[in-house]
XYZ file of C-alpha atoms in Angstrom:
705
model
C 100.233 -23.233 -61.603
C 102.238 -21.044 -59.822
C 104.044 -24.111 -57.699
C 105.051 -25.820 -61.230
C 106.470 -22.423 -62.507
C 108.756 -22.275 -59.071
C 109.647 -25.969 -59.587
C 110.803 -24.769 -63.117
C 112.927 -21.714 -62.419
C 115.009 -23.867 -59.525
C 115.746 -27.281 -62.087
C 119.000 -26.120 -63.068
C 120.765 -26.387 -59.716
C 118.627 -28.982 -57.951
C 121.849 -31.366 -57.756
C 123.024 -28.740 -55.419
C 120.115 -27.976 -53.713
C 119.275 -31.259 -53.116
C 121.544 -32.272 -49.962
C 121.057 -29.267 -48.204
C 116.832 -29.454 -48.027
C 117.373 -30.358 -44.435
C 119.178 -27.546 -43.265
C 117.460 -24.759 -45.700
C 114.051 -25.829 -44.009
C 114.178 -22.355 -42.232
C 114.775 -20.438 -45.347
C 111.345 -21.743 -46.911
C 113.095 -23.495 -50.027
C 110.769 -25.497 -52.126
C 111.509 -29.111 -52.422
C 111.398 -30.859 -55.574
C 108.641 -32.965 -54.613
C 106.261 -30.009 -55.493
C 107.130 -30.835 -58.991
C 104.110 -33.257 -59.094
C 101.395 -30.928 -57.793
C 98.493 -30.872 -60.953
C 97.628 -27.309 -62.189
C 94.200 -28.045 -61.282
C 94.656 -28.164 -57.765
C 96.758 -24.487 -57.513
C 96.120 -21.233 -56.246
C 94.644 -20.433 -59.762
C 92.368 -23.222 -59.807
C 91.481 -21.775 -56.756
C 91.139 -18.605 -58.218
C 88.762 -20.121 -60.877
C 86.323 -21.727 -58.778
C 86.487 -18.845 -56.133
C 85.276 -16.593 -59.021
C 82.714 -18.896 -60.093
C 81.240 -19.162 -56.430
C 81.647 -15.358 -56.290
C 79.593 -15.509 -59.625
C 76.886 -17.822 -58.281
C 75.952 -15.891 -54.914
C 75.396 -12.551 -56.691
C 73.467 -13.877 -58.895
C 71.420 -15.037 -56.133
C 71.650 -11.793 -54.406
C 70.491 -9.492 -57.425
C 67.269 -12.026 -57.947
C 66.282 -11.143 -55.164
C 67.237 -7.199 -55.110
C 65.300 -7.351 -58.741
C 62.182 -9.342 -57.625
C 61.394 -7.766 -54.260
C 59.147 -5.677 -56.132
C 57.595 -8.411 -57.520
C 57.216 -10.319 -53.687
C 55.748 -7.119 -52.319
C 53.231 -6.799 -54.799
C 52.262 -10.521 -55.282
C 52.238 -11.136 -51.435
C 50.615 -7.594 -50.423
C 53.782 -6.294 -48.104
C 54.244 -2.991 -47.200
C 58.220 -1.887 -48.499
C 59.662 -2.149 -44.922
C 58.295 -5.765 -44.715
C 59.583 -6.201 -47.843
C 63.185 -5.031 -46.551
C 62.864 -7.049 -43.692
C 62.300 -10.310 -45.957
C 65.731 -8.833 -47.861
C 67.447 -8.348 -44.719
C 67.099 -11.881 -43.632
C 69.921 -12.990 -45.796
C 71.869 -10.347 -43.426
C 70.674 -12.603 -40.607
C 71.159 -15.795 -41.630
C 75.123 -14.248 -41.999
C 74.965 -12.548 -38.470
C 74.709 -16.227 -37.079
C 77.590 -17.762 -37.883
C 79.748 -15.884 -39.460
C 82.258 -15.073 -36.473
C 83.045 -18.567 -35.771
C 82.776 -19.517 -39.332
C 85.225 -17.006 -40.085
C 87.716 -18.251 -37.468
C 87.358 -21.867 -36.643
C 86.736 -22.621 -40.431
C 90.326 -20.974 -41.019
C 91.666 -24.232 -39.091
C 89.695 -26.710 -41.406
C 89.707 -27.525 -44.734
C 88.475 -24.531 -46.191
C 87.741 -25.257 -49.975
C 85.381 -27.783 -48.711
C 83.783 -25.738 -46.135
C 83.169 -23.272 -48.824
C 81.569 -26.203 -51.224
C 79.189 -27.003 -48.257
C 78.277 -23.172 -48.069
C 77.635 -23.241 -51.778
C 75.033 -25.928 -51.091
C 73.357 -24.556 -48.370
C 72.798 -21.230 -50.860
C 71.352 -23.385 -53.295
C 68.760 -25.133 -50.826
C 67.610 -21.128 -50.120
C 67.259 -20.273 -53.546
C 65.178 -23.628 -53.946
C 63.063 -22.712 -50.816
C 62.514 -19.172 -51.888
C 60.856 -20.073 -54.881
C 58.701 -22.760 -53.136
C 55.750 -20.471 -52.053
C 54.968 -20.084 -55.816
C 53.639 -24.179 -56.516
C 51.408 -23.833 -52.624
C 49.610 -20.918 -53.692
C 46.689 -19.996 -55.683
C 46.824 -18.171 -59.053
C 47.461 -14.269 -58.602
C 44.453 -12.427 -58.369
C 45.113 -8.280 -58.672
C 42.781 -6.426 -57.432
C 39.926 -4.903 -60.488
C 36.745 -3.025 -60.713
C 36.008 -4.506 -63.765
C 37.830 -7.798 -63.236
C 34.223 -9.526 -62.825
C 32.761 -8.089 -65.477
C 35.385 -8.424 -68.068
C 35.935 -11.998 -67.135
C 32.412 -12.431 -68.459
C 33.479 -11.797 -71.969
C 31.120 -8.671 -72.344
C 31.337 -6.166 -75.018
C 29.583 -3.394 -73.169
C 29.666 -2.859 -69.908
C 28.864 0.646 -67.411
C 31.691 0.870 -64.808
C 29.377 2.782 -62.804
C 26.764 0.073 -62.538
C 29.460 -2.751 -61.311
C 28.931 -2.004 -57.527
C 25.236 -1.628 -57.326
C 24.625 -5.066 -57.187
C 27.300 -6.319 -54.665
C 25.654 -6.736 -51.024
C 27.099 -6.982 -47.599
C 26.604 -10.870 -47.343
C 28.728 -11.745 -50.763
C 31.014 -9.344 -49.644
C 31.413 -11.147 -45.762
C 31.482 -14.645 -47.087
C 34.485 -13.483 -49.375
C 36.141 -12.196 -46.717
C 35.737 -14.836 -44.497
C 36.769 -17.308 -47.369
C 40.198 -15.552 -47.500
C 40.760 -15.276 -43.668
C 41.325 -18.935 -44.190
C 43.361 -18.550 -47.275
C 47.214 -18.804 -46.345
C 49.079 -17.533 -48.912
C 49.565 -14.294 -46.877
C 51.616 -16.022 -45.059
C 54.067 -17.833 -47.356
C 56.070 -14.804 -47.659
C 57.722 -16.199 -44.248
C 59.229 -19.510 -46.500
C 61.112 -16.561 -48.968
C 62.289 -14.970 -45.425
C 63.655 -18.897 -43.823
C 65.286 -19.071 -48.020
C 66.568 -15.957 -47.999
C 68.488 -16.589 -44.513
C 69.350 -19.957 -44.984
C 71.139 -18.285 -48.059
C 72.905 -16.371 -46.029
C 74.473 -18.972 -43.685
C 75.855 -20.687 -47.088
C 77.331 -17.393 -48.398
C 79.192 -16.953 -45.060
C 82.397 -18.670 -45.589
C 82.811 -17.802 -49.123
C 84.079 -14.777 -48.738
C 86.392 -14.584 -45.294
C 87.579 -17.792 -45.946
C 88.475 -17.465 -50.279
C 90.024 -14.114 -49.390
C 92.182 -15.425 -46.861
C 93.090 -18.640 -48.917
C 94.888 -16.286 -51.452
C 96.673 -14.048 -48.992
C 98.017 -16.600 -47.848
C 99.723 -18.594 -50.946
C 99.960 -15.978 -53.129
C 102.940 -13.642 -53.734
C 101.920 -10.155 -51.697
C 101.685 -8.031 -54.701
C 99.924 -10.337 -57.028
C 96.998 -10.104 -54.147
C 95.065 -7.067 -55.221
C 95.352 -7.888 -58.799
C 93.923 -11.350 -57.607
C 91.028 -9.723 -55.802
C 90.900 -7.558 -58.515
C 89.884 -10.087 -61.124
C 88.161 -11.391 -58.373
C 85.476 -8.890 -57.845
C 85.575 -7.803 -61.603
C 84.641 -11.496 -62.738
C 81.571 -11.418 -59.827
C 80.417 -8.586 -61.428
C 78.809 -10.420 -64.123
C 76.762 -12.092 -61.288
C 74.836 -8.904 -60.749
C 74.589 -8.027 -64.584
C 73.351 -11.589 -65.670
C 70.874 -11.839 -62.406
C 69.495 -8.111 -63.534
C 69.302 -9.028 -66.880
C 67.589 -12.502 -65.914
C 65.559 -10.218 -63.473
C 64.107 -8.295 -66.267
C 63.090 -11.597 -68.184
C 61.415 -12.985 -65.538
C 59.474 -9.358 -64.547
C 58.295 -9.373 -68.259
C 56.807 -13.106 -67.560
C 53.270 -12.815 -65.891
C 53.798 -14.634 -62.747
C 51.565 -17.684 -63.728
C 52.694 -18.454 -67.321
C 51.582 -21.053 -69.006
C 48.665 -21.696 -67.016
C 46.615 -18.839 -67.630
C 45.514 -17.031 -70.690
C 47.116 -13.968 -71.147
C 44.381 -12.275 -73.473
C 42.522 -12.725 -70.121
C 45.155 -10.342 -68.594
C 43.894 -6.268 -68.612
C 47.412 -4.860 -66.641
C 50.760 -4.459 -68.657
C 54.679 -4.762 -67.248
C 53.661 -1.024 -66.664
C 51.083 -1.633 -63.926
C 51.666 -0.684 -60.665
C 49.785 -4.243 -59.767
C 52.188 -6.026 -62.199
C 53.796 -9.891 -61.038
C 56.498 -10.954 -62.673
C 57.747 -14.603 -62.625
C 59.496 -13.800 -59.604
C 59.808 -17.846 -58.248
C 61.874 -18.456 -61.586
C 64.838 -16.635 -61.125
C 65.501 -18.824 -57.837
C 65.295 -21.664 -59.636
C 67.856 -21.191 -61.801
C 70.122 -18.837 -58.766
C 69.743 -22.263 -56.899
C 70.818 -24.570 -59.833
C 74.097 -22.651 -60.309
C 75.073 -22.232 -56.760
C 74.636 -25.769 -56.574
C 76.954 -26.141 -59.466
C 79.248 -23.909 -58.085
C 80.308 -26.262 -55.172
C 81.439 -28.965 -56.920
C 85.337 -27.556 -57.777
C 86.145 -27.422 -54.225
C 85.427 -30.484 -53.204
C 88.747 -31.536 -55.158
C 91.001 -28.513 -54.129
C 93.778 -29.381 -51.541
C 93.642 -28.362 -47.815
C 96.687 -25.597 -48.134
C 99.561 -25.076 -50.925
C 103.277 -24.233 -50.510
C 103.537 -20.619 -50.987
C 106.097 -19.159 -53.407
C 109.702 -18.349 -52.109
C 109.191 -14.285 -51.941
C 105.687 -14.778 -50.174
C 107.485 -16.710 -47.491
C 110.362 -14.376 -47.116
C 108.928 -10.707 -47.721
C 105.719 -10.812 -46.637
C 104.629 -6.971 -46.551
C 101.719 -6.910 -44.094
C 102.652 -4.731 -41.278
C 102.105 -7.308 -38.960
C 104.119 -9.979 -40.403
C 106.573 -10.200 -37.451
C 106.472 -13.955 -36.191
C 109.499 -14.890 -34.378
C 110.875 -18.175 -34.974
C 109.242 -20.262 -32.599
C 105.915 -19.383 -33.458
C 107.147 -20.658 -37.443
C 107.811 -23.813 -36.031
C 104.620 -23.909 -34.120
C 103.426 -23.129 -37.840
C 105.209 -25.786 -39.417
C 103.646 -28.271 -36.793
C 101.018 -29.941 -38.433
C 100.022 -32.346 -35.040
C 99.425 -29.135 -32.691
C 95.848 -27.544 -34.337
C 94.582 -31.620 -33.767
C 95.857 -32.065 -30.352
C 93.851 -28.323 -29.142
C 90.529 -28.867 -27.850
C 87.204 -26.505 -28.364
C 87.435 -24.996 -25.056
C 91.052 -23.850 -25.771
C 90.262 -22.626 -29.195
C 87.430 -20.709 -28.116
C 89.163 -18.894 -25.127
C 91.858 -18.046 -27.878
C 89.054 -16.447 -30.269
C 87.756 -14.028 -27.713
C 91.615 -13.227 -27.270
C 91.835 -12.926 -30.943
C 88.749 -10.190 -30.983
C 90.072 -8.618 -28.281
C 93.251 -7.838 -29.852
C 91.673 -6.969 -33.347
C 88.959 -4.736 -32.247
C 91.473 -2.379 -30.212
C 93.243 -1.577 -32.758
C 92.093 1.693 -33.657
C 93.087 1.543 -37.188
C 90.846 -1.383 -37.765
C 88.058 0.240 -35.958
C 88.322 3.228 -37.639
C 87.927 1.408 -40.811
C 84.745 -0.263 -39.494
C 82.869 3.196 -38.789
C 83.676 4.644 -41.886
C 82.805 1.118 -43.713
C 79.379 0.819 -41.634
C 78.186 4.394 -42.619
C 78.779 3.816 -46.124
C 77.500 0.200 -46.189
C 74.542 1.377 -45.313
C 73.789 4.015 -47.709
C 75.205 1.893 -50.410
C 72.738 -1.139 -49.217
C 69.041 1.111 -49.208
C 70.173 2.893 -52.375
C 70.596 -0.217 -54.054
C 67.411 -2.311 -52.524
C 64.904 -0.086 -53.547
C 66.530 1.425 -56.754
C 64.856 -0.484 -59.405
C 61.031 0.699 -57.557
C 63.052 4.554 -57.317
C 63.301 4.482 -61.341
C 59.995 2.369 -61.410
C 58.091 5.094 -59.080
C 59.928 7.994 -60.215
C 60.224 8.289 -63.961
C 57.625 5.404 -64.630
C 60.036 2.413 -66.106
C 58.792 -1.046 -65.946
C 60.213 -3.075 -63.083
C 61.528 -5.138 -66.625
C 62.808 -2.278 -68.048
C 64.295 -1.076 -64.502
C 66.142 -4.648 -63.610
C 67.488 -4.376 -67.434
C 68.884 -0.755 -67.420
C 70.658 -1.098 -64.038
C 72.407 -4.331 -65.723
C 73.280 -2.895 -68.853
C 73.923 0.756 -67.834
C 74.958 0.550 -64.370
C 77.132 -2.319 -63.455
C 79.650 -2.842 -66.462
C 81.245 0.969 -65.291
C 81.766 -0.994 -61.568
C 83.393 -3.569 -63.104
C 85.795 -1.950 -65.045
C 86.349 0.156 -62.089
C 87.043 -2.223 -59.764
C 89.688 -4.076 -61.965
C 91.300 -1.084 -63.028
C 91.520 0.159 -59.403
C 93.653 -3.132 -58.855
C 95.361 -2.589 -62.072
C 96.799 0.979 -60.456
C 97.655 0.026 -57.130
C 99.773 -2.809 -58.492
C 101.398 -0.265 -60.999
C 102.223 2.157 -59.014
C 103.494 0.237 -55.908
C 100.626 1.904 -53.905
C 101.713 1.576 -50.376
C 98.636 1.398 -47.416
C 98.522 5.178 -47.008
C 98.606 6.023 -51.036
C 95.581 3.452 -50.993
C 94.022 4.846 -48.422
C 94.058 8.666 -49.898
C 93.337 6.958 -53.141
C 90.285 5.163 -52.541
C 88.766 7.858 -50.028
C 89.391 10.565 -52.576
C 87.339 8.254 -55.202
C 84.448 7.809 -52.906
C 84.240 11.286 -52.083
C 84.452 12.268 -55.908
C 81.330 9.940 -56.643
C 78.990 11.249 -53.461
C 79.726 14.654 -54.701
C 78.680 13.446 -58.328
C 75.641 12.206 -56.280
C 74.044 15.173 -55.398
C 73.060 15.896 -59.302
C 70.360 13.387 -58.627
C 68.411 15.657 -56.830
C 67.997 17.554 -60.147
C 66.859 14.974 -62.466
C 63.525 13.764 -60.918
C 60.460 13.791 -62.201
C 56.876 15.505 -61.416
C 54.014 13.532 -59.869
C 51.404 11.510 -62.208
C 48.595 13.613 -62.791
C 45.870 11.723 -60.779
C 42.291 13.012 -60.590
C 41.496 13.469 -56.756
C 45.128 12.407 -55.447
C 47.832 14.580 -56.825
C 45.694 17.299 -58.697
C 41.958 17.988 -58.660
C 39.342 17.084 -61.424
C 39.508 20.178 -63.159
C 43.635 19.529 -63.232
C 44.886 22.068 -60.722
C 47.702 20.405 -58.566
C 45.690 19.576 -54.920
C 48.334 19.513 -51.649
C 49.003 16.115 -50.218
C 46.562 16.355 -46.916
C 43.616 17.537 -49.441
C 42.980 14.450 -51.668
C 39.534 13.247 -52.372
C 38.508 10.645 -55.248
C 34.514 11.964 -54.661
C 33.989 14.555 -57.098
C 29.882 15.204 -58.221
C 30.896 14.330 -61.619
C 31.242 10.483 -60.185
C 29.007 10.827 -57.305
C 26.178 9.284 -59.626
C 28.533 5.692 -59.984
C 28.552 4.405 -56.180
C 32.144 3.658 -56.503
C 34.438 1.815 -54.551
C 36.822 4.193 -53.154
C 39.603 1.572 -52.082
C 39.927 -0.368 -55.033
C 43.060 0.546 -57.615
C 41.911 0.160 -61.298
C 43.516 3.037 -62.774
C 42.458 4.539 -66.314
C 44.107 7.037 -68.725
C 42.277 10.013 -69.692
C 42.261 11.516 -73.099
C 42.445 14.307 -71.155
C 46.234 13.144 -70.101
C 44.945 12.872 -66.373
C 44.682 9.238 -64.664
C 41.780 8.063 -62.748
C 42.023 6.010 -60.205
C 39.340 3.592 -61.702
C 36.956 3.532 -64.884
C 34.059 4.418 -62.264
C 35.512 7.594 -60.522
C 36.203 8.482 -64.290
C 32.438 8.815 -64.500
C 33.006 6.688 -67.208
C 29.083 5.030 -68.280
C 29.791 2.281 -70.977
C 32.801 0.318 -72.498
C 34.009 -1.525 -75.578
C 36.350 -4.124 -76.516
C 37.816 -6.814 -73.794
C 41.087 -7.274 -71.827
C 43.885 -5.168 -72.516
C 42.004 -3.140 -75.593
C 39.048 -2.063 -73.325
C 37.908 1.609 -74.045
C 35.583 3.482 -71.879
C 33.288 6.158 -72.913
C 30.921 9.106 -71.942
C 33.154 9.577 -69.109
C 31.687 12.578 -67.177
C 35.017 13.571 -65.263
C 36.851 14.699 -68.611
C 34.280 17.325 -69.139
C 35.269 19.167 -66.083
C 38.800 19.484 -66.943
C 39.054 23.471 -67.901
C 41.853 22.568 -70.937
C 40.130 19.549 -72.397
C 37.912 19.723 -75.502
C 37.887 16.426 -76.538
C 36.513 12.614 -76.751
C 35.295 11.751 -73.198
C 37.251 8.206 -73.683
C 39.673 6.514 -71.392
C 42.058 3.377 -71.901
C 42.792 0.955 -69.132
C 46.342 1.545 -66.975
C 48.026 5.339 -65.980
C 49.436 7.585 -68.326
C 52.877 7.855 -69.056
C 54.711 10.543 -67.628
C 56.360 13.591 -69.904
C 58.992 14.020 -72.329
C 61.175 16.109 -69.643
C 60.971 13.198 -67.746
C 62.367 10.820 -70.190
C 65.246 13.198 -70.492
C 66.089 13.605 -66.849
C 65.754 9.826 -67.060
C 68.467 9.725 -69.355
C 70.494 12.404 -67.274
C 69.850 10.153 -64.305
C 71.665 6.821 -65.862
C 74.389 8.993 -66.968
C 75.077 10.241 -63.577
C 74.921 6.750 -62.482
C 77.595 5.533 -64.618
C 80.117 8.400 -63.742
C 79.621 8.017 -60.102
C 79.179 4.166 -59.548
C 82.796 3.932 -61.972
C 84.429 6.741 -59.501
C 83.542 5.460 -56.565
C 84.413 0.979 -57.803
C 87.729 2.781 -58.602
C 88.861 3.114 -54.826
C 86.869 -0.067 -54.103
C 89.873 -2.821 -54.812
C 92.575 -0.546 -52.852
C 89.742 -0.144 -49.860
C 89.228 -3.609 -49.377
C 92.431 -4.139 -48.996
C 93.058 -1.870 -45.765
C 90.702 -4.742 -43.939
C 93.083 -7.178 -43.799
C 96.250 -4.940 -44.784
C 96.024 -3.051 -40.672
C 96.050 -6.220 -38.600
C 98.743 -9.222 -38.314
C 98.190 -12.109 -40.900
C 96.959 -14.669 -38.157
C 93.699 -12.155 -37.894
C 93.330 -11.675 -41.287
C 90.269 -14.107 -41.683
C 88.762 -13.109 -38.204
C 89.283 -9.347 -39.544
C 87.402 -9.901 -42.884
C 85.245 -11.975 -40.951
C 84.520 -9.579 -38.108
C 84.053 -6.838 -40.785
C 81.284 -8.689 -42.772
C 79.548 -9.038 -39.622
C 79.605 -6.042 -38.592
C 78.194 -4.572 -42.455
C 75.564 -7.580 -41.919
C 74.396 -6.632 -38.388
C 74.052 -2.694 -38.185
C 73.912 -1.938 -42.088
C 72.389 -5.157 -43.964
C 69.474 -5.841 -41.595
C 68.495 -2.449 -40.678
C 68.812 -0.248 -43.841
C 66.303 -1.619 -45.899
C 63.960 -1.759 -43.054
C 64.156 2.008 -42.428
C 64.631 3.014 -46.065
C 61.455 1.140 -46.910
C 59.765 2.528 -43.926
C 60.864 6.179 -44.923
C 59.597 5.722 -48.450
C 56.427 3.703 -47.315
C 55.140 7.384 -45.609
C 55.165 8.852 -49.333
C 52.902 6.817 -49.968
C 49.790 8.008 -51.717
C 47.652 5.291 -52.996
C 47.737 1.724 -50.986
C 45.751 -0.894 -52.946
C 43.583 -3.515 -50.990
C 43.531 -7.412 -50.781
C 40.452 -9.394 -50.819
C 39.934 -9.684 -47.528
C 39.927 -5.432 -47.426
C 43.497 -5.038 -45.471
C 45.801 -3.038 -47.076
C 47.832 -4.364 -49.373
C 51.085 -2.432 -51.026
C 51.476 0.641 -52.454
C 50.040 1.353 -55.812
C 51.073 4.963 -56.011
C 53.985 7.018 -54.258
C 54.325 11.197 -54.080
C 57.364 11.236 -56.456
C 58.273 14.652 -55.215
C 58.396 13.672 -51.699
C 59.860 10.107 -52.223
C 63.035 12.049 -54.847
C 64.110 13.925 -51.564
C 63.587 11.315 -48.832
C 65.594 8.327 -50.566
C 68.002 10.726 -52.025
C 68.031 12.195 -48.609
C 68.751 9.609 -46.113
C 71.466 8.185 -48.506
C 73.086 11.046 -48.383
C 72.939 11.833 -45.177
C 74.041 8.412 -43.968
C 77.046 8.359 -46.058
C 78.338 12.015 -45.008
C 79.948 12.055 -41.815
C 81.638 8.628 -43.044
C 84.527 11.146 -44.559
C 84.382 12.557 -41.512
C 85.787 9.255 -39.801
C 88.062 8.786 -42.702
C 90.039 11.651 -42.086
C 90.450 10.333 -38.679
C 91.739 6.412 -40.538
C 93.834 8.508 -42.644
C 95.805 10.070 -39.761
C 96.123 7.174 -37.971
C 97.143 5.483 -41.145
C 99.406 8.247 -41.757
C 101.230 8.552 -38.069
C 101.953 4.949 -37.786
C 102.948 3.869 -41.377
C 105.758 6.836 -41.617
C 107.232 7.091 -38.844
C 110.547 5.507 -39.403
C 112.041 5.150 -36.000
C 108.620 3.290 -35.008
C 108.467 -0.619 -34.089
C 106.046 -3.097 -35.467
C 103.433 -2.554 -33.069
C 100.594 -5.354 -32.658
C 97.514 -3.608 -32.544
C 98.226 -0.920 -30.095
C 100.956 -2.708 -28.092
C 104.474 -3.344 -29.535
C 105.614 -5.966 -31.021
C 109.287 -8.431 -29.947
C 111.890 -6.780 -30.808
C 113.546 -7.467 -34.196
C 117.078 -7.252 -35.570
C 118.442 -4.175 -37.373
C 118.810 -6.282 -40.399
C 115.558 -8.155 -40.298
C 113.790 -4.794 -39.532
C 115.184 -3.485 -42.385
C 114.582 -5.725 -44.817
C 110.681 -5.960 -44.051
C 110.778 -2.369 -44.130
C 111.952 -1.946 -47.877
C 108.326 -3.561 -49.050
C 105.688 -2.409 -46.032
C 103.152 -0.778 -47.948
C 102.790 2.707 -46.617
C 106.807 2.790 -45.665
C 108.352 6.089 -46.893
C 110.489 4.643 -49.345
C 107.380 3.025 -50.924
C 105.244 6.253 -50.700
C 107.903 8.235 -52.791
C 107.109 5.379 -55.596
C 103.730 5.861 -55.726
C 101.920 8.870 -57.877
C 99.249 9.252 -55.962
């Protein structure tokens, strides 16, 4: 599309240009033959295909994020183990990204991206596979055996009195032979395979755009790319919300026999369905790249006035680039040696290395927070998994998408240089960081659970003094390991109907009501009916208001952070030489995946596990997923860890800004290649390039930042 426009602009003088074409090759004249280039193979076609691939990879990534709680419950995992499963995506990136970024740039980049999309699809299908090889989901329930017998009246106190040791040992020996407890490994491998497939999309796609687009249009293209990609997370969270609302064994289990609701901590939705849809989308995204060319003709302005500060190649280097035979004759050993040399040059760039450290701290905080954000909303504000995913998709992501687009638009409108972009980006990031501290003041109190957070009389008790047994349930011989909560009419939640001292019940399934619950009688402030219903008691109205405040803070903070996102992203390949752009972006992604993407979900999950008050139990008697958290401790640990990681990044950002300002605002300095002076250029060429150089003094004067 861009090429056709350029051809039409020079058509009027085509007769004069043709005789001089061989002599003007050094001046990068566009030959008339490019008129035949089809618009479907142009830059805009590539941008559209890349946007769809960004959408599909973001969709599959968010499906994993939105399903992590469901997977944790379905396979009885701890939060740290679930975090490791989520981090396996980054492990897949770690295996191949550095080599794909470097060697992939020398191959047919669109086709390499197509192979990556197909690999992502296979990873999604592999992640969904365990559902079709496992039995039906059996959640822990003290009254499950009686309710399944369609009894209209049961005595919860008598449920455990007739269970003998022989039957218990037989059930446990049988469950030890079931392979379902290890099926989560397939999800880990599928997620890792998806990470391998995602590897070429970002570095090769961005470098392809930057190579064949006008310099002034690259920020807008990147902003459009990420804005369109934001529909992936939005659609992903909405799809995750729908899947979480559907029961995991939908179509095979009678809904009337299910005694839990989506608000219950034992509920597992149809997590596998989202992976099937995401895999199909990834497969479709691979098709357009198969028909795109290996390279495009650069616009005339891009050839003469590239604004990357390292674009000071001599004429001999240009002739090498124009010779298509040289790369084919090079051996892999030579390419590997060049790779090590290029890697050393990139890492020795002080500006790039400082930016890498700053981004690492920011990204660690971001990854840990976004991984467990739905879980935090569930346990802190009493929201269901379905509603949490829905609200994230509807309220949090649209402002982020708008902020990313506006960031690129502002960068182009005010013609920001690299110094102005740095200042603007880190200012917005710090503003978002300051706003995030308001989260500490809009939390909720703990669930009132008898024997766990409050005494049976209703008074708060310390974390280390919980005891689920009391005189009111001592005659029932209850199982303390089972989590089958009931909500008393006094507003207190009991671990089970047995531990509530209930002696009878009426109804069936979700409509079961327990009567004559003795433990309700000892509550000092209760004089009503001694009945209880299935499920936990909802949180207070004040908690609902705090949840609204939390949502507003998220919207404002996310918008401010996204506003500086595009300028920050442009810094990755604006502070290195253009021949190292793909390697710089790939190395950046590699470090983020390795040191942030992999460990962050694990140690965030580990600190979350420390706040667990009640662990579930499997049919084998082993510890399952956590059922109840200390909301207050969880709020300070979860938000505090994110703040502690992110805070020091702004100190590193100050160093980065000083380096950028010192280098780009020095009028008399010569172009520097990763800390070393480059070959000298004549004054006329130097002045010509300097006028367009991002961060040059002239460019800074024009900026309003």
